[in-house]
Short mmCIF file of C-alpha atoms in Angstrom, two decimals:
data_model
loop_
_atom_site.label_atom_id
_atom_site.label_comp_id
_atom_site.label_asym_id
_atom_site.label_seq_id
_atom_site.Cartn_x
_atom_site.Cartn_y
_atom_site.Cartn_z
CA UNK A 1 -13.44 10.06 -16.43
CA UNK A 2 -11.92 9.30 -13.11
CA UNK A 3 -8.08 8.45 -13.42
CA UNK A 4 -8.36 5.54 -11.04
CA UNK A 5 -9.53 3.02 -13.88
CA UNK A 6 -8.28 0.83 -12.50
CA UNK A 7 -5.08 -0.92 -12.81
CA UNK A 8 -3.14 -2.70 -10.78
CA UNK A 9 -1.66 -4.32 -13.31
CA UNK A 10 1.29 -6.52 -12.45
CA UNK A 11 3.39 -8.75 -13.92
CA UNK A 12 4.91 -8.22 -10.36
CA UNK A 13 8.55 -8.11 -10.68
CA UNK A 14 11.04 -10.97 -10.36
CA UNK A 15 12.70 -8.17 -7.83
CA UNK A 16 9.86 -8.61 -5.93
CA UNK A 17 9.63 -12.28 -5.94
CA UNK A 18 13.02 -12.97 -4.86
CA UNK A 19 13.73 -12.35 -0.95
CA UNK A 20 17.47 -12.45 0.39
CA UNK A 21 18.03 -13.43 3.66
CA UNK A 22 20.58 -11.80 5.88
CA UNK A 23 23.67 -13.70 6.97
CA UNK A 24 23.59 -15.60 9.64
CA UNK A 25 19.83 -15.30 9.74
CA UNK A 26 18.80 -18.20 7.56
CA UNK A 27 14.54 -18.17 8.15
CA UNK A 28 14.06 -22.12 6.56
CA UNK A 29 11.22 -23.42 6.17
CA UNK A 30 10.28 -26.90 8.01
CA UNK A 31 7.22 -28.84 6.78
CA UNK A 32 7.98 -30.37 10.77
CA UNK A 33 6.64 -27.27 12.12
CA UNK A 34 4.56 -27.77 15.56
CA UNK A 35 1.03 -26.88 14.34
CA UNK A 36 -0.55 -26.47 17.36
CA UNK A 37 1.32 -23.13 18.28
CA UNK A 38 -0.46 -19.85 18.08
CA UNK A 39 1.69 -17.07 16.99
CA UNK A 40 2.01 -13.62 18.10
CA UNK A 41 2.55 -10.83 15.52
CA UNK A 42 3.50 -7.20 16.12
CA UNK A 43 2.85 -4.23 13.95
CA UNK A 44 2.50 -0.42 14.24
CA UNK A 45 0.17 -0.71 11.78
CA UNK A 46 -3.63 -1.20 13.00
CA UNK A 47 -6.39 -0.69 10.95
CA UNK A 48 -8.54 2.20 10.27
CA UNK A 49 -11.62 0.07 10.10
CA UNK A 50 -12.54 -3.06 9.97
CA UNK A 51 -14.78 -2.92 6.85
CA UNK A 52 -12.95 -3.14 3.65
CA UNK A 53 -15.77 -0.52 1.71
CA UNK A 54 -13.87 2.16 4.19
CA UNK A 55 -10.28 1.86 3.70
CA UNK A 56 -7.44 1.95 1.33
CA UNK A 57 -4.13 1.58 3.65
CA UNK A 58 -2.48 -0.65 5.75
CA UNK A 59 -6.33 -2.37 6.99
CA UNK A 60 -5.41 -4.38 3.97
CA UNK A 61 -3.07 -6.48 6.18
CA UNK A 62 -5.70 -7.84 8.25
CA UNK A 63 -8.45 -7.95 5.40
CA UNK A 64 -6.24 -10.46 3.85
CA UNK A 65 -5.89 -13.01 6.32
CA UNK A 66 -10.09 -12.78 7.48
CA UNK A 67 -11.09 -11.68 3.60
CA UNK A 68 -11.47 -13.65 0.94
CA UNK A 69 -10.86 -12.28 -2.98
CA UNK A 70 -12.02 -13.73 -6.10
CA UNK A 71 -8.21 -14.15 -6.70
CA UNK A 72 -5.27 -13.95 -4.66
CA UNK A 73 -1.18 -13.81 -5.02
CA UNK A 74 0.23 -17.20 -3.57
CA UNK A 75 3.75 -16.28 -2.67
CA UNK A 76 6.11 -16.05 -5.74
CA UNK A 77 3.32 -15.78 -8.50
CA UNK A 78 3.52 -13.15 -10.90
CA UNK A 79 -0.37 -13.29 -11.74
CA UNK A 80 -3.88 -13.41 -9.73
CA UNK A 81 -4.72 -17.04 -8.90
CA UNK A 82 -7.79 -18.52 -8.01
CA UNK A 83 -9.18 -18.12 -4.52
CA UNK A 84 -12.71 -17.97 -4.27
CA UNK A 85 -13.19 -18.35 -7.61
CA UNK A 86 -12.38 -21.72 -9.61
CA UNK A 87 -11.58 -19.79 -13.06
CA UNK A 88 -11.34 -16.00 -14.42
CA UNK A 89 -10.91 -14.72 -17.76
CA UNK A 90 -11.81 -12.12 -20.15
CA UNK A 91 -14.32 -13.27 -22.70
CA UNK A 92 -13.63 -10.81 -25.37
CA UNK A 93 -10.53 -9.74 -27.40
CA UNK A 94 -10.93 -6.00 -25.98
CA UNK A 95 -10.42 -6.58 -22.36
CA UNK A 96 -13.82 -5.26 -21.64
CA UNK A 97 -16.29 -8.10 -20.19
CA UNK A 98 -14.30 -10.28 -17.33
CA UNK A 99 -15.87 -13.61 -15.73
CA UNK A 100 -15.83 -15.22 -13.04
CA UNK A 101 -16.60 -18.90 -12.05
CA UNK A 102 -17.18 -19.43 -8.18
CA UNK A 103 -16.08 -22.83 -5.98
CA UNK A 104 -19.34 -24.72 -4.94
CA UNK A 105 -20.26 -24.93 -1.39
CA UNK A 106 -18.70 -21.60 -0.13
CA UNK A 107 -20.03 -19.76 2.76
CA UNK A 108 -19.27 -16.94 5.04
CA UNK A 109 -17.96 -17.87 8.48
CA UNK A 110 -21.74 -17.17 9.48
CA UNK A 111 -22.73 -19.31 7.08
CA UNK A 112 -24.49 -17.54 4.45
CA UNK A 113 -23.45 -18.52 1.20
CA UNK A 114 -20.89 -17.02 -0.87
CA UNK A 115 -22.71 -16.76 -4.37
CA UNK A 116 -22.45 -14.60 -7.12
CA UNK A 117 -25.26 -12.60 -5.41
CA UNK A 118 -22.98 -11.88 -2.49
CA UNK A 119 -19.83 -11.01 -4.73
CA UNK A 120 -21.76 -8.39 -6.35
CA UNK A 121 -23.36 -7.36 -3.27
CA UNK A 122 -19.55 -6.91 -2.21
CA UNK A 123 -18.50 -4.69 -4.65
CA UNK A 124 -21.88 -2.82 -5.33
CA UNK A 125 -21.52 -1.57 -2.04
CA UNK A 126 -18.00 -0.25 -2.66
CA UNK A 127 -19.18 2.17 -4.45
CA UNK A 128 -22.60 2.69 -3.24
CA UNK A 129 -20.99 3.89 0.11
CA UNK A 130 -18.39 6.32 -1.58
CA UNK A 131 -15.82 6.59 1.23
CA UNK A 132 -13.35 9.61 0.74
CA UNK A 133 -10.59 6.89 2.50
CA UNK A 134 -12.04 3.25 0.62
CA UNK A 135 -11.04 1.89 -2.47
CA UNK A 136 -14.21 2.79 -4.83
CA UNK A 137 -11.46 4.45 -7.25
CA UNK A 138 -9.57 0.99 -7.92
CA UNK A 139 -12.67 -0.10 -9.60
CA UNK A 140 -13.40 3.28 -11.71
CA UNK A 141 -13.31 0.59 -14.85
CA UNK A 142 -16.25 -1.18 -14.13
CA UNK A 143 -19.57 0.24 -15.45
CA UNK A 144 -21.79 -3.06 -13.97
CA UNK A 145 -21.60 -6.54 -12.05
CA UNK A 146 -23.77 -9.49 -13.75
CA UNK A 147 -24.77 -12.66 -12.08
CA UNK A 148 -26.60 -15.04 -14.62
CA UNK A 149 -26.55 -17.97 -12.36
CA UNK A 150 -25.55 -18.49 -8.83
CA UNK A 151 -22.20 -19.41 -9.63
CA UNK A 152 -21.07 -17.04 -12.38
CA UNK A 153 -19.98 -13.42 -11.86
CA UNK A 154 -19.62 -11.41 -15.28
CA UNK A 155 -17.40 -7.83 -15.01
CA UNK A 156 -18.52 -5.44 -17.54
CA UNK A 157 -16.13 -2.59 -17.96
CA UNK A 158 -16.65 0.84 -19.78
CA UNK A 159 -12.92 0.97 -21.07
CA UNK A 160 -10.59 -2.05 -22.14
CA UNK A 161 -8.54 -2.70 -18.81
CA UNK A 162 -6.52 -5.53 -18.95
CA UNK A 163 -5.48 -4.53 -15.00
CA UNK A 164 -8.57 -5.41 -14.11
CA UNK A 165 -7.75 -9.18 -12.67
CA UNK A 166 -5.32 -7.57 -10.53
CA UNK A 167 -7.99 -5.42 -9.01
CA UNK A 168 -10.10 -8.53 -8.10
CA UNK A 169 -6.91 -9.89 -6.37
CA UNK A 170 -6.29 -7.12 -4.18
CA UNK A 171 -7.81 -6.87 -0.36
CA UNK A 172 -9.78 -4.04 -2.46
CA UNK A 173 -12.11 -6.59 -3.76
CA UNK A 174 -12.69 -8.28 -0.38
CA UNK A 175 -15.75 -10.54 -0.21
CA UNK A 176 -18.24 -9.63 3.04
CA UNK A 177 -21.32 -11.58 4.29
CA UNK A 178 -24.50 -9.91 2.59
CA UNK A 179 -26.99 -10.30 5.75
CA UNK A 180 -24.19 -8.72 8.24
CA UNK A 181 -22.41 -5.51 6.06
CA UNK A 182 -25.20 -2.41 5.32
CA UNK A 183 -25.57 -1.83 1.85
CA UNK A 184 -25.17 2.02 2.25
CA UNK A 185 -23.12 2.60 5.14
CA UNK A 186 -19.56 1.27 7.04
CA UNK A 187 -20.32 -1.56 9.26
CA UNK A 188 -18.84 -0.17 12.59
CA UNK A 189 -19.52 -3.14 15.47
CA UNK A 190 -16.12 -4.17 15.52
CA UNK A 191 -16.83 -7.16 14.34
CA UNK A 192 -15.38 -9.27 10.66
CA UNK A 193 -17.51 -11.95 8.80
CA UNK A 194 -15.39 -13.14 5.82
CA UNK A 195 -14.92 -16.50 4.17
CA UNK A 196 -11.04 -15.98 4.66
CA UNK A 197 -8.40 -18.28 6.50
CA UNK A 198 -9.27 -17.30 9.99
CA UNK A 199 -11.99 -15.38 11.49
CA UNK A 200 -11.50 -12.45 13.87
CA UNK A 201 -12.59 -14.05 17.26
CA UNK A 202 -11.87 -10.67 19.47
CA UNK A 203 -11.10 -7.57 18.38
CA UNK A 204 -10.01 -3.95 20.86
CA UNK A 205 -9.05 -1.06 18.11
CA UNK A 206 -5.45 0.04 18.81
CA UNK A 207 -4.56 -2.99 21.04
CA UNK A 208 -5.33 -6.41 19.38
CA UNK A 209 -6.65 -8.55 16.88
CA UNK A 210 -7.07 -12.74 17.87
CA UNK A 211 -7.98 -14.64 15.17
CA UNK A 212 -8.83 -18.15 15.06
CA UNK A 213 -8.71 -20.58 11.90
CA UNK A 214 -11.78 -20.99 9.59
CA UNK A 215 -12.89 -24.60 9.28
CA UNK A 216 -14.82 -24.24 6.13
CA UNK A 217 -12.23 -22.17 4.00
CA UNK A 218 -11.73 -22.73 0.55
CA UNK A 219 -9.14 -21.04 -1.08
CA UNK A 220 -5.28 -21.21 -2.01
CA UNK A 221 -3.95 -20.59 1.62
CA UNK A 222 -2.36 -23.32 3.49
CA UNK A 223 -2.51 -22.34 7.46
CA UNK A 224 0.42 -23.53 8.93
CA UNK A 225 -0.40 -22.60 12.65
CA UNK A 226 -3.88 -22.94 14.30
CA UNK A 227 -4.51 -18.74 14.97
CA UNK A 228 -2.81 -15.44 15.41
CA UNK A 229 -3.06 -12.86 17.82
CA UNK A 230 -2.19 -9.64 16.34
CA UNK A 231 -0.69 -6.90 18.37
CA UNK A 232 -0.81 -3.30 17.72
CA UNK A 233 1.74 -1.25 19.29
CA UNK A 234 2.01 3.03 18.75
CA UNK A 235 6.00 2.84 19.81
CA UNK A 236 7.97 0.50 17.87
CA UNK A 237 10.47 0.91 21.03
CA UNK A 238 8.17 -1.26 22.92
CA UNK A 239 7.10 -3.38 19.77
CA UNK A 240 11.29 -4.26 19.85
CA UNK A 241 11.23 -4.71 23.77
CA UNK A 242 8.29 -7.59 23.33
CA UNK A 243 9.95 -9.54 20.58
CA UNK A 244 13.25 -9.50 23.15
CA UNK A 245 11.10 -10.17 26.00
CA UNK A 246 9.57 -12.60 23.82
CA UNK A 247 6.06 -11.47 24.41
CA UNK A 248 5.54 -11.79 20.67
CA UNK A 249 7.38 -13.63 18.15
CA UNK A 250 7.49 -11.31 15.06
CA UNK A 251 7.21 -7.99 14.10
CA UNK A 252 6.76 -6.36 10.94
CA UNK A 253 5.85 -2.44 9.88
CA UNK A 254 7.37 0.31 11.84
CA UNK A 255 10.60 -0.51 12.74
CA UNK A 256 13.10 2.00 12.62
CA UNK A 257 16.62 2.20 10.83
CA UNK A 258 18.15 1.78 14.29
CA UNK A 259 16.03 -0.60 15.83
CA UNK A 260 16.64 -2.97 12.29
CA UNK A 261 20.64 -2.45 12.92
CA UNK A 262 19.97 -3.56 16.37
CA UNK A 263 18.08 -6.72 15.61
CA UNK A 264 20.25 -7.37 12.67
CA UNK A 265 23.39 -7.29 15.18
CA UNK A 266 25.36 -10.28 16.65
CA UNK A 267 24.12 -9.77 20.10
CA UNK A 268 20.40 -9.82 18.82
CA UNK A 269 21.39 -13.01 16.98
CA UNK A 270 23.25 -14.83 19.77
CA UNK A 271 19.94 -13.91 21.66
CA UNK A 272 17.42 -15.63 19.26
CA UNK A 273 16.55 -13.15 17.02
CA UNK A 274 16.20 -13.34 13.34
CA UNK A 275 15.63 -10.64 10.69
CA UNK A 276 14.31 -11.49 7.07
CA UNK A 277 15.41 -8.63 4.15
CA UNK A 278 12.74 -8.45 1.43
CA UNK A 279 13.39 -6.39 -1.39
CA UNK A 280 10.22 -4.17 -1.85
CA UNK A 281 8.24 -1.27 -3.75
CA UNK A 282 7.46 0.76 -0.51
CA UNK A 283 8.07 4.46 -1.41
CA UNK A 284 7.79 7.76 0.44
CA UNK A 285 6.98 10.94 -1.13
CA UNK A 286 5.79 14.55 -0.28
CA UNK A 287 2.69 16.18 -1.72
CA UNK A 288 1.82 19.56 -2.21
CA UNK A 289 -1.72 20.63 -1.88
CA UNK A 290 -2.26 23.65 -4.96
CA UNK A 291 -5.13 25.59 -2.63
CA UNK A 292 -2.17 26.85 -0.64
CA UNK A 293 -1.64 29.90 -1.72
CA UNK A 294 2.58 29.62 -2.05
CA UNK A 295 2.25 25.81 -2.97
CA UNK A 296 0.40 26.99 -5.95
CA UNK A 297 2.95 28.19 -7.83
CA UNK A 298 5.32 25.85 -9.63
CA UNK A 299 8.29 27.55 -8.85
CA UNK A 300 7.92 27.10 -5.21
CA UNK A 301 7.51 23.26 -5.89
CA UNK A 302 10.11 23.27 -7.90
CA UNK A 303 12.89 24.79 -5.71
CA UNK A 304 12.14 22.56 -2.88
CA UNK A 305 12.62 19.58 -5.75
CA UNK A 306 16.19 21.68 -6.33
CA UNK A 307 17.05 21.67 -2.59
CA UNK A 308 16.26 18.07 -0.91
CA UNK A 309 18.87 16.14 -0.36
CA UNK A 310 17.52 12.94 -0.43
CA UNK A 311 21.30 11.02 0.02
CA UNK A 312 21.68 13.20 3.08
CA UNK A 313 18.47 12.31 4.25
CA UNK A 314 18.34 8.53 4.17
CA UNK A 315 22.42 8.46 5.48
CA UNK A 316 20.86 10.26 8.45
CA UNK A 317 17.68 8.60 9.00
CA UNK A 318 17.80 5.73 7.50
CA UNK A 319 20.90 4.67 7.63
CA UNK A 320 21.05 2.28 4.64
CA UNK A 321 17.16 0.55 5.11
CA UNK A 322 16.35 3.16 2.19
CA UNK A 323 17.72 4.48 -1.33
CA UNK A 324 17.15 8.04 -2.57
CA UNK A 325 14.14 7.62 -4.82
CA UNK A 326 13.67 10.11 -8.12
CA UNK A 327 10.62 9.34 -9.43
CA UNK A 328 7.55 7.76 -8.10
CA UNK A 329 7.71 4.40 -10.40
CA UNK A 330 10.60 2.86 -7.88
CA UNK A 331 13.47 0.56 -8.58
CA UNK A 332 12.26 -3.07 -9.24
CA UNK A 333 9.27 -1.96 -11.35
CA UNK A 334 9.02 -1.94 -14.96
CA UNK A 335 9.51 1.34 -16.82
CA UNK A 336 11.49 3.00 -13.63
CA UNK A 337 13.62 6.14 -14.44
CA UNK A 338 14.70 8.83 -12.61
CA UNK A 339 13.09 12.14 -13.98
CA UNK A 340 13.72 14.00 -10.73
CA UNK A 341 17.00 13.49 -10.77
CA UNK A 342 17.46 14.17 -14.31
CA UNK A 343 16.17 17.39 -13.97
CA UNK A 344 17.19 18.82 -11.00
CA UNK A 345 20.33 16.96 -10.48
CA UNK A 346 22.22 17.52 -7.27
CA UNK A 347 20.61 19.56 -4.21
CA UNK A 348 21.58 23.40 -4.85
CA UNK A 349 20.20 26.03 -2.99
CA UNK A 350 21.69 29.15 -5.73
CA UNK A 351 20.01 27.14 -8.52
CA UNK A 352 16.56 26.88 -5.73
CA UNK A 353 17.36 30.71 -5.33
CA UNK A 354 17.15 31.45 -8.77
CA UNK A 355 14.14 29.43 -9.33
CA UNK A 356 12.09 31.66 -6.91
CA UNK A 357 13.69 35.08 -8.18
CA UNK A 358 12.89 34.20 -12.32
CA UNK A 359 9.25 33.43 -10.23
CA UNK A 360 9.45 36.92 -8.70
CA UNK A 361 8.98 35.04 -5.30
CA UNK A 362 10.26 36.57 -2.40
CA UNK A 363 12.54 34.59 0.38
CA UNK A 364 12.11 32.83 2.74
CA UNK A 365 9.05 30.81 1.78
CA UNK A 366 6.68 30.37 4.70
CA UNK A 367 5.42 27.13 4.72
CA UNK A 368 3.89 23.88 6.90
CA UNK A 369 4.49 20.70 6.64
CA UNK A 370 2.73 17.65 8.07
CA UNK A 371 2.96 13.90 8.93
CA UNK A 372 1.45 10.99 10.69
CA UNK A 373 2.88 9.82 14.24
CA UNK A 374 1.79 6.57 14.27
CA UNK A 375 1.31 4.97 10.69
CA UNK A 376 5.12 4.65 9.34
CA UNK A 377 7.41 4.12 12.31
CA UNK A 378 9.24 6.49 14.65
CA UNK A 379 11.28 7.59 12.02
CA UNK A 380 9.12 10.10 10.59
CA UNK A 381 9.59 12.43 12.86
CA UNK A 382 13.50 12.41 12.38
CA UNK A 383 12.66 12.46 8.62
CA UNK A 384 11.01 15.45 8.86
CA UNK A 385 13.18 17.42 10.99
CA UNK A 386 15.72 16.80 8.44
CA UNK A 387 13.47 17.63 5.79
CA UNK A 388 12.79 21.07 7.75
CA UNK A 389 16.80 21.43 8.56
CA UNK A 390 18.00 20.96 4.72
CA UNK A 391 15.15 23.25 3.66
CA UNK A 392 15.33 26.32 6.36
CA UNK A 393 18.97 26.22 5.69
CA UNK A 394 19.04 27.25 2.51
CA UNK A 395 17.30 30.64 4.05
CA UNK A 396 15.04 30.55 1.02
CA UNK A 397 12.55 28.50 3.00
CA UNK A 398 10.80 29.14 6.61
CA UNK A 399 8.95 25.33 7.63
CA UNK A 400 6.97 24.25 10.33
CA UNK A 401 6.08 20.86 11.18
CA UNK A 402 3.15 19.65 12.01
CA UNK A 403 1.56 16.27 12.86
CA UNK A 404 -1.63 14.41 14.21
CA UNK A 405 -2.37 10.53 14.13
CA UNK A 406 -3.04 8.74 11.48
CA UNK A 407 -7.12 8.65 12.01
CA UNK A 408 -7.01 12.66 12.11
CA UNK A 409 -4.17 12.84 9.62
CA UNK A 410 -5.96 11.30 7.07
CA UNK A 411 -9.45 13.00 7.65
CA UNK A 412 -7.19 15.90 6.93
CA UNK A 413 -5.60 15.28 3.81
CA UNK A 414 -8.37 13.98 2.23
CA UNK A 415 -10.17 17.20 3.14
CA UNK A 416 -7.58 19.05 1.99
CA UNK A 417 -6.26 20.99 4.97
CA UNK A 418 -2.70 20.52 4.84
CA UNK A 419 -0.33 22.95 2.35
CA UNK A 420 2.52 20.00 2.29
CA UNK A 421 1.91 16.73 3.55
CA UNK A 422 4.02 13.51 3.65
CA UNK A 423 2.70 9.68 2.88
CA UNK A 424 3.70 6.65 1.93
CA UNK A 425 2.23 3.94 -0.68
CA UNK A 426 2.48 0.53 -0.34
CA UNK A 427 1.80 -0.95 -4.13
CA UNK A 428 -1.92 -2.30 -4.87
CA UNK A 429 0.65 -3.99 -7.11
CA UNK A 430 4.19 -3.49 -8.29
CA UNK A 431 2.85 -2.20 -11.98
CA UNK A 432 3.93 1.36 -13.10
CA UNK A 433 0.53 2.58 -13.46
CA UNK A 434 -0.04 1.82 -9.44
CA UNK A 435 2.45 4.80 -9.14
CA UNK A 436 1.00 7.18 -11.69
CA UNK A 437 -2.88 6.94 -11.89
CA UNK A 438 -3.69 7.19 -7.62
CA UNK A 439 -2.29 10.36 -7.39
CA UNK A 440 -3.88 11.92 -10.74
CA UNK A 441 -7.59 12.73 -11.75
CA UNK A 442 -10.21 14.92 -9.81
CA UNK A 443 -10.83 12.47 -7.20
CA UNK A 444 -7.58 10.34 -6.27
CA UNK A 445 -5.78 8.71 -3.27
CA UNK A 446 -4.16 11.45 -1.92
CA UNK A 447 -6.90 14.17 -1.68
CA UNK A 448 -5.66 16.94 -3.72
CA UNK A 449 -7.28 17.18 -7.46
CA UNK A 450 -4.47 16.83 -10.12
CA UNK A 451 -5.85 16.61 -13.59
CA UNK A 452 -3.47 16.42 -16.17
CA UNK A 453 -4.94 15.66 -19.36
CA UNK A 454 -2.43 13.91 -21.11
CA UNK A 455 -1.72 11.62 -18.56
CA UNK A 456 -5.55 11.22 -17.95
CA UNK A 457 -7.01 10.78 -21.50
CA UNK A 458 -3.97 9.43 -23.42
CA UNK A 459 -1.79 7.47 -21.72
CA UNK A 460 -3.02 5.33 -18.49
CA UNK A 461 -5.85 4.26 -21.35
CA UNK A 462 -3.31 3.51 -24.10
CA UNK A 463 -1.23 1.77 -21.11
CA UNK A 464 -4.36 0.01 -20.28
CA UNK A 465 -4.99 -1.82 -23.38
CA UNK A 466 -2.17 -3.41 -23.27
CA UNK A 467 -1.43 -7.06 -21.12
CA UNK A 468 1.96 -7.34 -22.07
CA UNK A 469 3.53 -5.05 -19.63
CA UNK A 470 6.65 -4.36 -20.77
CA UNK A 471 5.39 -2.93 -23.84
CA UNK A 472 3.90 -0.27 -21.56
CA UNK A 473 7.63 1.54 -20.60
CA UNK A 474 7.32 4.42 -23.35
CA UNK A 475 4.02 5.85 -21.77
CA UNK A 476 5.35 5.54 -17.98
CA UNK A 477 8.39 7.26 -19.23
CA UNK A 478 6.73 10.29 -20.18
CA UNK A 479 4.07 10.23 -17.18
CA UNK A 480 6.87 10.13 -14.80
CA UNK A 481 8.55 13.03 -16.85
CA UNK A 482 5.24 15.12 -16.28
CA UNK A 483 5.75 14.72 -13.23
CA UNK A 484 9.11 15.70 -12.69
CA UNK A 485 7.73 18.82 -14.22
CA UNK A 486 4.71 19.55 -12.26
CA UNK A 487 5.97 18.65 -8.97
CA UNK A 488 2.79 17.52 -7.15
CA UNK A 489 4.63 15.11 -5.83
CA UNK A 490 8.10 15.01 -4.77
CA UNK A 491 9.40 11.39 -4.06
CA UNK A 492 12.03 10.87 -1.32
CA UNK A 493 13.51 7.63 -1.12
CA UNK A 494 12.38 3.50 -1.67
CA UNK A 495 12.68 1.37 0.92
CA UNK A 496 13.29 -3.03 1.78
CA UNK A 497 10.70 -4.44 4.37
CA UNK A 498 11.90 -6.52 7.14
CA UNK A 499 10.71 -9.23 8.80
CA UNK A 500 12.08 -9.71 12.64
CA UNK A 501 11.22 -13.03 14.53
CA UNK A 502 12.36 -15.55 17.40
CA UNK A 503 14.68 -17.96 15.89
CA UNK A 504 12.19 -20.28 16.60
CA UNK A 505 9.30 -19.27 14.05
CA UNK A 506 9.75 -20.08 10.38
CA UNK A 507 7.71 -19.12 7.36
CA UNK A 508 8.76 -15.52 7.49
CA UNK A 509 10.51 -15.82 4.23
CA UNK A 510 7.11 -16.31 2.32
CA UNK A 511 4.75 -14.46 4.54
CA UNK A 512 4.45 -11.14 2.51
CA UNK A 513 2.48 -11.20 -0.45
CA UNK A 514 3.00 -8.57 -3.54
CA UNK A 515 0.82 -5.98 -1.97
CA UNK A 516 3.60 -6.24 0.94
CA UNK A 517 0.60 -7.46 3.15
CA UNK A 518 1.65 -10.35 5.41
CA UNK A 519 -0.19 -13.83 5.09
CA UNK A 520 0.01 -15.21 8.57
CA UNK A 521 -1.00 -18.49 7.49
CA UNK A 522 2.62 -18.76 6.50
CA UNK A 523 4.26 -18.33 10.12
CA UNK A 524 4.70 -21.51 12.52
CA UNK A 525 6.50 -22.19 15.20
CA UNK A 526 9.04 -25.20 14.97
CA UNK A 527 9.48 -28.36 16.79
CA UNK A 528 13.24 -27.97 17.12
CA UNK A 529 15.91 -25.32 15.77
#
């Protein structure tokens, strides 16, 4: 059984739904917004592909705006709501058959009907293509899709999975026009044919995506602008400069801690910049690849866990925009515990030395740590320099740092090429399952097989039979303890999410959905300040 039966289950926590505005930076929605104005948004997170069958990453941000899903998460919702579907429900007590009835008259932007067969085609091709970096594993619990009539889709599941609706509400389940997307390979012509709130008018890879309103859209989103241009930056400094120079209206993703502090300053506020501070479940962590002879030894991984000083890391690098994380399940998510702190406590080189000595491992242990240069912002390099400094200072390790741009980096970790590497995780849903299941199994989100049988065969299946997510804490408490014992992953910090915008832009407080993708339709330019 693949680990990813999938899960995504969340009753999204109130913490994520609540958004606090920084003092002096009120971003208040104004229904008098000028609908005739386009919005330009900057980000450092460019899509890796335009085809949803081949991306399980920040590409979802674009997908949320140009593709439609059967269900979705309107701002503030705690469970999936109908989008392309008119209604959806489990039809059996065992939660193994899920039926959706589509809205009538849905069409893709090429005029093709969005019917039950198109839904089946869209989701079947994800599994047929089977991209290593795609979302196929999110559909691990799906056995088959039935289409009894043009408006009805029935998902037959292999095992009970009360969280399956949350999968259908994620961009992993983006619906595509069958005539434009090959059934067995990724579309690669740089175009999009969906049924979302926007159409992709033009696209320059790594440069910009120009979105125009899709006039025949039928769904939950209510557009408050006439279109959006997304500009992609590889340098956050240039992105901030573009915001200050009024070349872009808003920024999201990739801001360094120093840049956030600068944008929050009285001087920036006086210059017409506002910042929205969002409570989020974004995490950063290290992945250990047991294919490497040194990393394969549990004592090496445990010694690293014993040495890392998260407090120093977030203070020096993130300056209050992040906090130490001692579990893969972050604060604000049901079932959060602190097993890495409970087991290892404060950073202690003497304890780490004993761990290595007891395992007959001679120091220094030489390792190469890898990170990506253009996915998570410019602070990533500083973060790894601090990690190297901490480990090298003990005399127990000798760390070499290497990096690659995201596309090459992604291919490398999926092929198991890196001994230790850094990743970020933006939740599909802020449910504890979503911070455990993606990282275990023969095939998983980080490309390093981790087949812990207790998690795979007992804890995950048991938790997925429970619709009340508050009742699964004991299962995930145990899973978190196992993670701390094995140290196949090492959680580092949990961050906040920030949207910075010009003072004439409203809607930023509503723009982030539970998957932390920006819902561009919420942004608009006010007629007056």
